[in-house]
mmCIF file with all atom_site columns, C-alpha atoms in Angstrom:
data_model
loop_
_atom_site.group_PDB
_atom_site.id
_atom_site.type_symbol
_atom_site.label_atom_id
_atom_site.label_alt_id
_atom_site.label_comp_id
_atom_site.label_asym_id
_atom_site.label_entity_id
_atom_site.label_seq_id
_atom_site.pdbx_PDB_ins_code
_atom_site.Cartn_x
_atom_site.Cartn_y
_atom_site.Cartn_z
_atom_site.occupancy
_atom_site.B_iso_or_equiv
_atom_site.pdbx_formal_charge
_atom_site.auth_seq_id
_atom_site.auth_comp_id
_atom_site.auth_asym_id
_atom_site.auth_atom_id
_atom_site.pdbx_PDB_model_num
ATOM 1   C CA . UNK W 1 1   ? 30.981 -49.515 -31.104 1.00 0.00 ? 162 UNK W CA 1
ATOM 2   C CA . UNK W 1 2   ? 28.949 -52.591 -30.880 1.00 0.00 ? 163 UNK W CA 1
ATOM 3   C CA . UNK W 1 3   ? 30.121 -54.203 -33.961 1.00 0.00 ? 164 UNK W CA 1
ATOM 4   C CA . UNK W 1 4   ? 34.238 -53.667 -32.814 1.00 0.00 ? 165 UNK W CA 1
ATOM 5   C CA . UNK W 1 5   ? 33.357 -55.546 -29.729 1.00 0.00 ? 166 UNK W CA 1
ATOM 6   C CA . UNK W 1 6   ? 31.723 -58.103 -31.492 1.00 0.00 ? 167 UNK W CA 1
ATOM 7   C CA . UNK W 1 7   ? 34.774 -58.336 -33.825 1.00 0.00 ? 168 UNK W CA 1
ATOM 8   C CA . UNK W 1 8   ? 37.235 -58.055 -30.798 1.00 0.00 ? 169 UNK W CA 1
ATOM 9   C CA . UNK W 1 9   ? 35.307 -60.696 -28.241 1.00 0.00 ? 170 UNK W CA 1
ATOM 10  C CA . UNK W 1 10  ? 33.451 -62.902 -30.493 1.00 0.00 ? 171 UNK W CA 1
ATOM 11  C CA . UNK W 1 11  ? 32.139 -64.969 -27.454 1.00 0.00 ? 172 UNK W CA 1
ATOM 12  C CA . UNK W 1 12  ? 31.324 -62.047 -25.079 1.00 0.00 ? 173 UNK W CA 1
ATOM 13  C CA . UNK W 1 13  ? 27.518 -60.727 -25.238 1.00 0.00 ? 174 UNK W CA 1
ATOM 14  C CA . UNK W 1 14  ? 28.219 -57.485 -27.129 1.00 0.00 ? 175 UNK W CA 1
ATOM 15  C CA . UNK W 1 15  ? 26.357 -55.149 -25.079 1.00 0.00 ? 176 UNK W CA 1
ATOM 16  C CA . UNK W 1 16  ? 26.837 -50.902 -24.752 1.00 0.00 ? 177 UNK W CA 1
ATOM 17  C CA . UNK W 1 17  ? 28.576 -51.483 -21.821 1.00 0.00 ? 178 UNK W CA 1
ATOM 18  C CA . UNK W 1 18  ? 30.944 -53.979 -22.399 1.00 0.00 ? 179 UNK W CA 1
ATOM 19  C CA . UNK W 1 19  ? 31.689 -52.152 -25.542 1.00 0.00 ? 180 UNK W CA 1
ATOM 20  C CA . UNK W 1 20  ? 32.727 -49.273 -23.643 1.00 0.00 ? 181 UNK W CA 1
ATOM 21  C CA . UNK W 1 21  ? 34.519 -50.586 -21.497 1.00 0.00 ? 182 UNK W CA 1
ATOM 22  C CA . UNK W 1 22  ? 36.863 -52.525 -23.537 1.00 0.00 ? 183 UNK W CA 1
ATOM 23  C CA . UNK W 1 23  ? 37.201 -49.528 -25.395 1.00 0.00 ? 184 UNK W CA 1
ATOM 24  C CA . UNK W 1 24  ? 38.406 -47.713 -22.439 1.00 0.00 ? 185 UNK W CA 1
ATOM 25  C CA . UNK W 1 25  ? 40.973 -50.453 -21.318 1.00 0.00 ? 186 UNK W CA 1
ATOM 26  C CA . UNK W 1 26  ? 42.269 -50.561 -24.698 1.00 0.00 ? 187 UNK W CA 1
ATOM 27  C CA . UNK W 1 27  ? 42.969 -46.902 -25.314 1.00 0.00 ? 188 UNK W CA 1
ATOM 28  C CA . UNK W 1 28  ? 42.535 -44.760 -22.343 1.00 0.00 ? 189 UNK W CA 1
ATOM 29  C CA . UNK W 1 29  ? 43.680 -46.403 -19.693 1.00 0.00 ? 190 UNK W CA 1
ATOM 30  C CA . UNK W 1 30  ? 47.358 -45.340 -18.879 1.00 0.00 ? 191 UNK W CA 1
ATOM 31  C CA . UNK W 1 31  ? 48.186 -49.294 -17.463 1.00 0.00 ? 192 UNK W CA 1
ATOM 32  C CA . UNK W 1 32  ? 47.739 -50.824 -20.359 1.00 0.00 ? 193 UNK W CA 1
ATOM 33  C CA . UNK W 1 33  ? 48.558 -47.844 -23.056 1.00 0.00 ? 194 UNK W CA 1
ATOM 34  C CA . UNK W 1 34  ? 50.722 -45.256 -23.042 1.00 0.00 ? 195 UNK W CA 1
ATOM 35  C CA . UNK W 1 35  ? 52.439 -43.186 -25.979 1.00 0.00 ? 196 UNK W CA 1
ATOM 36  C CA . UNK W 1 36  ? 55.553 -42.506 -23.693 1.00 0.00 ? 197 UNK W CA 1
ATOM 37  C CA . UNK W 1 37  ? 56.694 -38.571 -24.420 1.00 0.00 ? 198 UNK W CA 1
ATOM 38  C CA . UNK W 1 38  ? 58.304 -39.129 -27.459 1.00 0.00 ? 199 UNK W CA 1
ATOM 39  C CA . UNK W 1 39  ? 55.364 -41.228 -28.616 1.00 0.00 ? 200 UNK W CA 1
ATOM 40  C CA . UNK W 1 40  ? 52.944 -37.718 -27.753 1.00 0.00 ? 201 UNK W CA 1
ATOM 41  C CA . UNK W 1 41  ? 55.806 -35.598 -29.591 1.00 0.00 ? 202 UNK W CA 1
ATOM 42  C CA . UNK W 1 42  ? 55.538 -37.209 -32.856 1.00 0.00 ? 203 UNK W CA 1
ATOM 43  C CA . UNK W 1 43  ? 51.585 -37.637 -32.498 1.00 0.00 ? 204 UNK W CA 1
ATOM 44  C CA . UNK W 1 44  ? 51.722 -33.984 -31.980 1.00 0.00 ? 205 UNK W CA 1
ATOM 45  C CA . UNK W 1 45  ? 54.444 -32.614 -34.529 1.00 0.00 ? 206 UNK W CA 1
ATOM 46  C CA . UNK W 1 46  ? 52.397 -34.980 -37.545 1.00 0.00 ? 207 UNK W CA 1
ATOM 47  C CA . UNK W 1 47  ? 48.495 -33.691 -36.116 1.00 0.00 ? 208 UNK W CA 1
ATOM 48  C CA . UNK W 1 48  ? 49.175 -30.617 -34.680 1.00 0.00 ? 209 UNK W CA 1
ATOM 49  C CA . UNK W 1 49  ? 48.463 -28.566 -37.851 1.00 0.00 ? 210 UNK W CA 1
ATOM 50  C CA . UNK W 1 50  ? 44.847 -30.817 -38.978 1.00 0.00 ? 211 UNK W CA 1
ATOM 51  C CA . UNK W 1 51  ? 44.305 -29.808 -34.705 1.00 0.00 ? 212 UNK W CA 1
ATOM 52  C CA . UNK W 1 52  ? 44.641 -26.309 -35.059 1.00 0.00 ? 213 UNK W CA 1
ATOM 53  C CA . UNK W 1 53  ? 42.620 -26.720 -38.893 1.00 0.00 ? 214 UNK W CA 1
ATOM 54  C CA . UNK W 1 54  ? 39.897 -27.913 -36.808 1.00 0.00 ? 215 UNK W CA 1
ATOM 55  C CA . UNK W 1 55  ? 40.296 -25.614 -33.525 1.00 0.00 ? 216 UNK W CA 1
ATOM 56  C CA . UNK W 1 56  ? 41.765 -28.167 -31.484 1.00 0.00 ? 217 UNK W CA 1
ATOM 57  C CA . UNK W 1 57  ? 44.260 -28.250 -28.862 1.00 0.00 ? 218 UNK W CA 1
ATOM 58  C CA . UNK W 1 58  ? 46.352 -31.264 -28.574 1.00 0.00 ? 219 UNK W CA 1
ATOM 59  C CA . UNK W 1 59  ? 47.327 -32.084 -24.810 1.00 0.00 ? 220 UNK W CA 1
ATOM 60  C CA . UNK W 1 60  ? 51.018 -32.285 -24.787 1.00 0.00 ? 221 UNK W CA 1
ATOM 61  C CA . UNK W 1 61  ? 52.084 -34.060 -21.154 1.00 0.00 ? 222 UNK W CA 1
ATOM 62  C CA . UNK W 1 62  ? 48.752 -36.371 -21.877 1.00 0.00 ? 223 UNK W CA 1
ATOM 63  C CA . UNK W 1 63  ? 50.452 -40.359 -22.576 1.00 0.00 ? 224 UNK W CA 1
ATOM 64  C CA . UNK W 1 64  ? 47.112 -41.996 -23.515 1.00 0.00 ? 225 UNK W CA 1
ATOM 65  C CA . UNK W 1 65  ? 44.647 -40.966 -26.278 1.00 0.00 ? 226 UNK W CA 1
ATOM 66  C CA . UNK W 1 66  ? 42.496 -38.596 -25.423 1.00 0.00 ? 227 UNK W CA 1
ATOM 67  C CA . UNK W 1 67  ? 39.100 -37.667 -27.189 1.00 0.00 ? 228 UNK W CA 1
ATOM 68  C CA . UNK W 1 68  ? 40.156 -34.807 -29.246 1.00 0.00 ? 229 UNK W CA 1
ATOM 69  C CA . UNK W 1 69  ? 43.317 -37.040 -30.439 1.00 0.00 ? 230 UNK W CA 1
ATOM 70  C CA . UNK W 1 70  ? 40.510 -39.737 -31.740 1.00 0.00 ? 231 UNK W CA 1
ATOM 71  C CA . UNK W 1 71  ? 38.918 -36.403 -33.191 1.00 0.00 ? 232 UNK W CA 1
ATOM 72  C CA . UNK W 1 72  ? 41.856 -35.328 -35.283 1.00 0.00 ? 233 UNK W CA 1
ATOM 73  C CA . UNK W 1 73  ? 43.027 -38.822 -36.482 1.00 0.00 ? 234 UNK W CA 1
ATOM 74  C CA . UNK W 1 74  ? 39.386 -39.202 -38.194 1.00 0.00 ? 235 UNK W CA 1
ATOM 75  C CA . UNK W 1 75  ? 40.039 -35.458 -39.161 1.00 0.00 ? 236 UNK W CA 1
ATOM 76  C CA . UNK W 1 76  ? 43.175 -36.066 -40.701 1.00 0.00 ? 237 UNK W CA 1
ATOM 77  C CA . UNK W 1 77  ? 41.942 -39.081 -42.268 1.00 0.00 ? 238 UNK W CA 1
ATOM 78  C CA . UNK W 1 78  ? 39.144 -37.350 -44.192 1.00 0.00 ? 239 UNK W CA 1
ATOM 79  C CA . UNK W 1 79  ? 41.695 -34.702 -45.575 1.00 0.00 ? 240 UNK W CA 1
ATOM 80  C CA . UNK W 1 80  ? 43.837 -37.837 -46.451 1.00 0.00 ? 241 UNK W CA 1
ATOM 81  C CA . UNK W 1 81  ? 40.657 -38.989 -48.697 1.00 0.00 ? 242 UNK W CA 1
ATOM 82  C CA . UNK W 1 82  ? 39.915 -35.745 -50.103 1.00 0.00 ? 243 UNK W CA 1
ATOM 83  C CA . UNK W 1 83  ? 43.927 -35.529 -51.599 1.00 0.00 ? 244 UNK W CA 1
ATOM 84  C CA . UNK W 1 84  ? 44.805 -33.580 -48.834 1.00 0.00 ? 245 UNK W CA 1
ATOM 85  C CA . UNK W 1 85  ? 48.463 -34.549 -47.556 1.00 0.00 ? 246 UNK W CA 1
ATOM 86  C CA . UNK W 1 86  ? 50.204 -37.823 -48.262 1.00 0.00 ? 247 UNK W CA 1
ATOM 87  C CA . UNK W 1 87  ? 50.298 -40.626 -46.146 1.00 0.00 ? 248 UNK W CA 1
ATOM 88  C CA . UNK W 1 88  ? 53.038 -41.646 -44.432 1.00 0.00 ? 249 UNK W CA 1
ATOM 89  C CA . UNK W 1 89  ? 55.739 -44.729 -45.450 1.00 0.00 ? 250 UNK W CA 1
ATOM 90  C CA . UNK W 1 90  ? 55.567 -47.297 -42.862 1.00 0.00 ? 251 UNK W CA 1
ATOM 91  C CA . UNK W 1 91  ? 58.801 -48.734 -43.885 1.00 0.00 ? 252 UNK W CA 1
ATOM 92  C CA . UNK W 1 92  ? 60.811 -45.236 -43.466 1.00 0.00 ? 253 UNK W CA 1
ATOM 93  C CA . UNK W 1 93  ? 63.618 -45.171 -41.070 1.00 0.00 ? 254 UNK W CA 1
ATOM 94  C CA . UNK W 1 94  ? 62.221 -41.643 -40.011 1.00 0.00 ? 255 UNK W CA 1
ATOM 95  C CA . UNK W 1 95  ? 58.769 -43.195 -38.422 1.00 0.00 ? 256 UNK W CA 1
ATOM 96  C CA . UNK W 1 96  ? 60.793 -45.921 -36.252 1.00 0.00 ? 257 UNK W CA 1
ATOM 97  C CA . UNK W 1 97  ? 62.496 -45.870 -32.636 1.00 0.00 ? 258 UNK W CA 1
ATOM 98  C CA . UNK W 1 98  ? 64.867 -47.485 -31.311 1.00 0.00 ? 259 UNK W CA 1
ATOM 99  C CA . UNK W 1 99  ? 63.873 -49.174 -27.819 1.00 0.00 ? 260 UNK W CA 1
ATOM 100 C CA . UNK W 1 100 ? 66.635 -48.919 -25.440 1.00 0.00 ? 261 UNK W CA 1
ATOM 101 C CA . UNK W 1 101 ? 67.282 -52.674 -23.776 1.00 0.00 ? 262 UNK W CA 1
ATOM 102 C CA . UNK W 1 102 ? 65.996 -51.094 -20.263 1.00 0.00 ? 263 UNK W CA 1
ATOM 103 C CA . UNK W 1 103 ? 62.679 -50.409 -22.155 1.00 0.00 ? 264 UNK W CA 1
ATOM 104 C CA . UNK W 1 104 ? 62.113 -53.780 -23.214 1.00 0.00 ? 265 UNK W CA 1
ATOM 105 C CA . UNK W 1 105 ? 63.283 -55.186 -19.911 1.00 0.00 ? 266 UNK W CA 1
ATOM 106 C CA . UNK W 1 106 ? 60.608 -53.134 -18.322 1.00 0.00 ? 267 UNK W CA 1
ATOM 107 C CA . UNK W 1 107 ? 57.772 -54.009 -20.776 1.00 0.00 ? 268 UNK W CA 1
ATOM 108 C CA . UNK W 1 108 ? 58.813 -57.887 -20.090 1.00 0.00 ? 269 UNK W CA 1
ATOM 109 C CA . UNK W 1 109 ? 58.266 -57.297 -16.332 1.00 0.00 ? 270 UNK W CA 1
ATOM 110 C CA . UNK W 1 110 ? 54.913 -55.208 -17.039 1.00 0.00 ? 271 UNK W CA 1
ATOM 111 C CA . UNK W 1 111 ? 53.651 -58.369 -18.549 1.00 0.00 ? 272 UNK W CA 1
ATOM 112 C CA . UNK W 1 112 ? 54.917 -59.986 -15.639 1.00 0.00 ? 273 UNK W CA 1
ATOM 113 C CA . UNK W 1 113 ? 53.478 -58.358 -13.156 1.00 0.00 ? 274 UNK W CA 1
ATOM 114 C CA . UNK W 1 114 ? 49.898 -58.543 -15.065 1.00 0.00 ? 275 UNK W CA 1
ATOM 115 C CA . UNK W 1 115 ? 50.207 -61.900 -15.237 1.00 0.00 ? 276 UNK W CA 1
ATOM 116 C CA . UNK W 1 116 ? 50.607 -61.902 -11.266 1.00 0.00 ? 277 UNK W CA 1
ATOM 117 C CA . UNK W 1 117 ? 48.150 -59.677 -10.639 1.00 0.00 ? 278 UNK W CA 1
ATOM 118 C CA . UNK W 1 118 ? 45.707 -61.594 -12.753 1.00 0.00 ? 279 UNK W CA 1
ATOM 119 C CA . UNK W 1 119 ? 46.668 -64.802 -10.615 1.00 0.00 ? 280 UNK W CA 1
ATOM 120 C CA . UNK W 1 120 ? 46.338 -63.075 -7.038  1.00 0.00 ? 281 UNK W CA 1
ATOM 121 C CA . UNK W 1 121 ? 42.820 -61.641 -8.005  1.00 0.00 ? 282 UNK W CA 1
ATOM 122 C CA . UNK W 1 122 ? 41.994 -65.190 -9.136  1.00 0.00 ? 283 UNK W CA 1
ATOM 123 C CA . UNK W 1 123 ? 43.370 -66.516 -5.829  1.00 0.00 ? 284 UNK W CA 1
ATOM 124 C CA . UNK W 1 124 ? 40.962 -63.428 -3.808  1.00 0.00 ? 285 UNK W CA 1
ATOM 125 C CA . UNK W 1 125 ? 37.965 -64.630 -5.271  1.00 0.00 ? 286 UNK W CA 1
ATOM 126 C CA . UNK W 1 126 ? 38.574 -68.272 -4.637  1.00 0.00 ? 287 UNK W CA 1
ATOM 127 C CA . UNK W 1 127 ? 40.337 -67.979 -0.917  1.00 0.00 ? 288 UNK W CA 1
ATOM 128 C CA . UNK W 1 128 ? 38.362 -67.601 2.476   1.00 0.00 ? 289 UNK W CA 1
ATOM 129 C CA . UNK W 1 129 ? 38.897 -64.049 3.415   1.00 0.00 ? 290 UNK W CA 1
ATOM 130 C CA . UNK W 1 130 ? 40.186 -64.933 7.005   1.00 0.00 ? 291 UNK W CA 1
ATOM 131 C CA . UNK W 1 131 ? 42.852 -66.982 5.558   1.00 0.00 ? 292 UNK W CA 1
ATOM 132 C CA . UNK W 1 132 ? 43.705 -64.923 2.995   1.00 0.00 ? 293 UNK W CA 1
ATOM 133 C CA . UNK W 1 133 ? 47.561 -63.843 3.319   1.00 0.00 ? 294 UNK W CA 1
ATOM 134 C CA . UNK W 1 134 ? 50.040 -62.012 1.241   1.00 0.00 ? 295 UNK W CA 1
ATOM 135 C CA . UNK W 1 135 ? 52.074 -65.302 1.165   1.00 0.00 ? 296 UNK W CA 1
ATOM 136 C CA . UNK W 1 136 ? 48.981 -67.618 -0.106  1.00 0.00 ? 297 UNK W CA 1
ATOM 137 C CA . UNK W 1 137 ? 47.762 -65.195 -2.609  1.00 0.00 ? 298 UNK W CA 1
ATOM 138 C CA . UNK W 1 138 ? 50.971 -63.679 -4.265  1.00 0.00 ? 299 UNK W CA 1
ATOM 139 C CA . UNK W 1 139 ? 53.062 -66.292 -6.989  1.00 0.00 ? 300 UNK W CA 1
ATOM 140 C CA . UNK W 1 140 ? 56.144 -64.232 -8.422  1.00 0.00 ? 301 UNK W CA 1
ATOM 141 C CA . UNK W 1 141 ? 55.837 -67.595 -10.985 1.00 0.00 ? 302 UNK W CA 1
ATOM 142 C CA . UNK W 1 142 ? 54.233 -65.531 -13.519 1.00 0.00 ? 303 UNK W CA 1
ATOM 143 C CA . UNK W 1 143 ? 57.144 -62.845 -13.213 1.00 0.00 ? 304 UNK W CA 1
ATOM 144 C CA . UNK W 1 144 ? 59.997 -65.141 -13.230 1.00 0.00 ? 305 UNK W CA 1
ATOM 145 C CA . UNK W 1 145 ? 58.415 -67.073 -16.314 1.00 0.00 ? 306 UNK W CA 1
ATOM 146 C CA . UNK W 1 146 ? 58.162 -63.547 -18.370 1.00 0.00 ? 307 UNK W CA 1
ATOM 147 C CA . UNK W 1 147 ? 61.837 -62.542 -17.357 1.00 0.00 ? 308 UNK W CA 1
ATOM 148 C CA . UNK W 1 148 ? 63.091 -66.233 -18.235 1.00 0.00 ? 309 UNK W CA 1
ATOM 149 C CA . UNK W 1 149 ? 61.038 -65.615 -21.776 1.00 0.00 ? 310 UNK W CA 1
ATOM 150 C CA . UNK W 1 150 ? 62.570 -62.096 -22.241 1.00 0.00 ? 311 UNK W CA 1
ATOM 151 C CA . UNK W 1 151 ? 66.067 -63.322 -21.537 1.00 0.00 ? 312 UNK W CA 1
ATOM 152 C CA . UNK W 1 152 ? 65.780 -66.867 -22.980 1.00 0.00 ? 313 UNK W CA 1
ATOM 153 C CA . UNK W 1 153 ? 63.867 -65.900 -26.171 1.00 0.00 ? 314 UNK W CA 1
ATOM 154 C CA . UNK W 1 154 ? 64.389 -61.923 -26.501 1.00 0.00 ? 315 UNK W CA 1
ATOM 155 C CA . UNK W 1 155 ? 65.955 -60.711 -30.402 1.00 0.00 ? 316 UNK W CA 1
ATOM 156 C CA . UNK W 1 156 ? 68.469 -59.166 -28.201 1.00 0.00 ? 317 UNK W CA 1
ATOM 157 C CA . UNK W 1 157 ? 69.517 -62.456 -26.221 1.00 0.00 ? 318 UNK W CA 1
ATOM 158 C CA . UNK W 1 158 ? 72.334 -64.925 -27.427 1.00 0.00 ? 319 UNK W CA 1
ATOM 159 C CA . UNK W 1 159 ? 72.555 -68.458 -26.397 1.00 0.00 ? 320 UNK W CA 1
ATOM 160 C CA . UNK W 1 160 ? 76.206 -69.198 -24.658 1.00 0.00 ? 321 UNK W CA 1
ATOM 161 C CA . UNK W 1 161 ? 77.609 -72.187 -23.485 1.00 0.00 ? 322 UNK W CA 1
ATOM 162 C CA . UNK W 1 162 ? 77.477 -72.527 -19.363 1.00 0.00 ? 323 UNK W CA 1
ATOM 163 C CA . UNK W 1 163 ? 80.834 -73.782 -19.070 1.00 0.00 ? 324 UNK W CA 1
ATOM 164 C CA . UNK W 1 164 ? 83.962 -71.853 -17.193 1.00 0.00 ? 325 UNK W CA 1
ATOM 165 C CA . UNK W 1 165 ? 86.858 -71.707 -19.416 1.00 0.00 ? 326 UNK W CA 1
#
């Protein structure tokens, strides 16, 4: 565990606990992952069988990784060494999803809103406590800026002239 951190935060002192605790943010906590449903349905339909192979239960309303999920992928991988199943085609139209445009919006403000909340925790550390308002600490910059990214840079965003016919 020691040597992903090191690999992940090269200048961070790679101790247990930091270790674990990116490890946790990265995977297990539901703000910053989450399969979605259909993301657990396919997760379950491809490992359910190496889960119940190993007497396993998969959770199936769970939308992070769980324990026993990190147990079957390494499960599944070892039968995938031993010439056990086939690996699956990345490029396969069958293993992608399409994201609806209200999914993307909502990822774009996501990022937004960590951006801001980044910002006003900043602005708590920094601030006297006794002047230390909603309107001082909050900046909806950081929101506005990832909306004006999504919409002015997005795949699905065209650039159109601004004047009325």
């Amino acid at each position: 565990l020691i040597e992903v951190y090191k690999k992940l935060r090269p200048g961070d002192p790679p101790t247990g606990d930091n270790a674990e605790k990116l490890v946790e943010s990265l995977f297990f906590n539901f703000r910053r992952y989450d399969l979605g449903r259909v993301g657990r349905y396919k997760f379950n339909k491809k490992l359910g069988p190496v889960a119940d192979r190993m007497g396993l239960k998969l959770p199936e309303l769970e939308r992070t990784i769980t324990k026993e999920d990190i147990a079957v992928i390494v499960g599944h991988l070892i039968e995938l060494d031993n010439g056990l199943g086939t690996a699956d085609d990345i490029d396969h139209l069958g293993n992608r999803r399409i994201r609806a445009n209200g999914e993307l919006i909502q990822n774009a403000f996501r990022v937004g809103l960590l951006r801001m909340e980044r910002v006003v925790k900043e602005r708590m550390t920094i601030q006297e406590p006794d002047k230390a308002t909603p309107n001082v600490l909050v900046n909806i910059r950081p929101v506005v800026a990832a909306m004006k990214e999504f919409f002015g840079g997005s795949q699905l965003s065209q650039f159109m002239d601004q004047t009325n016919p």
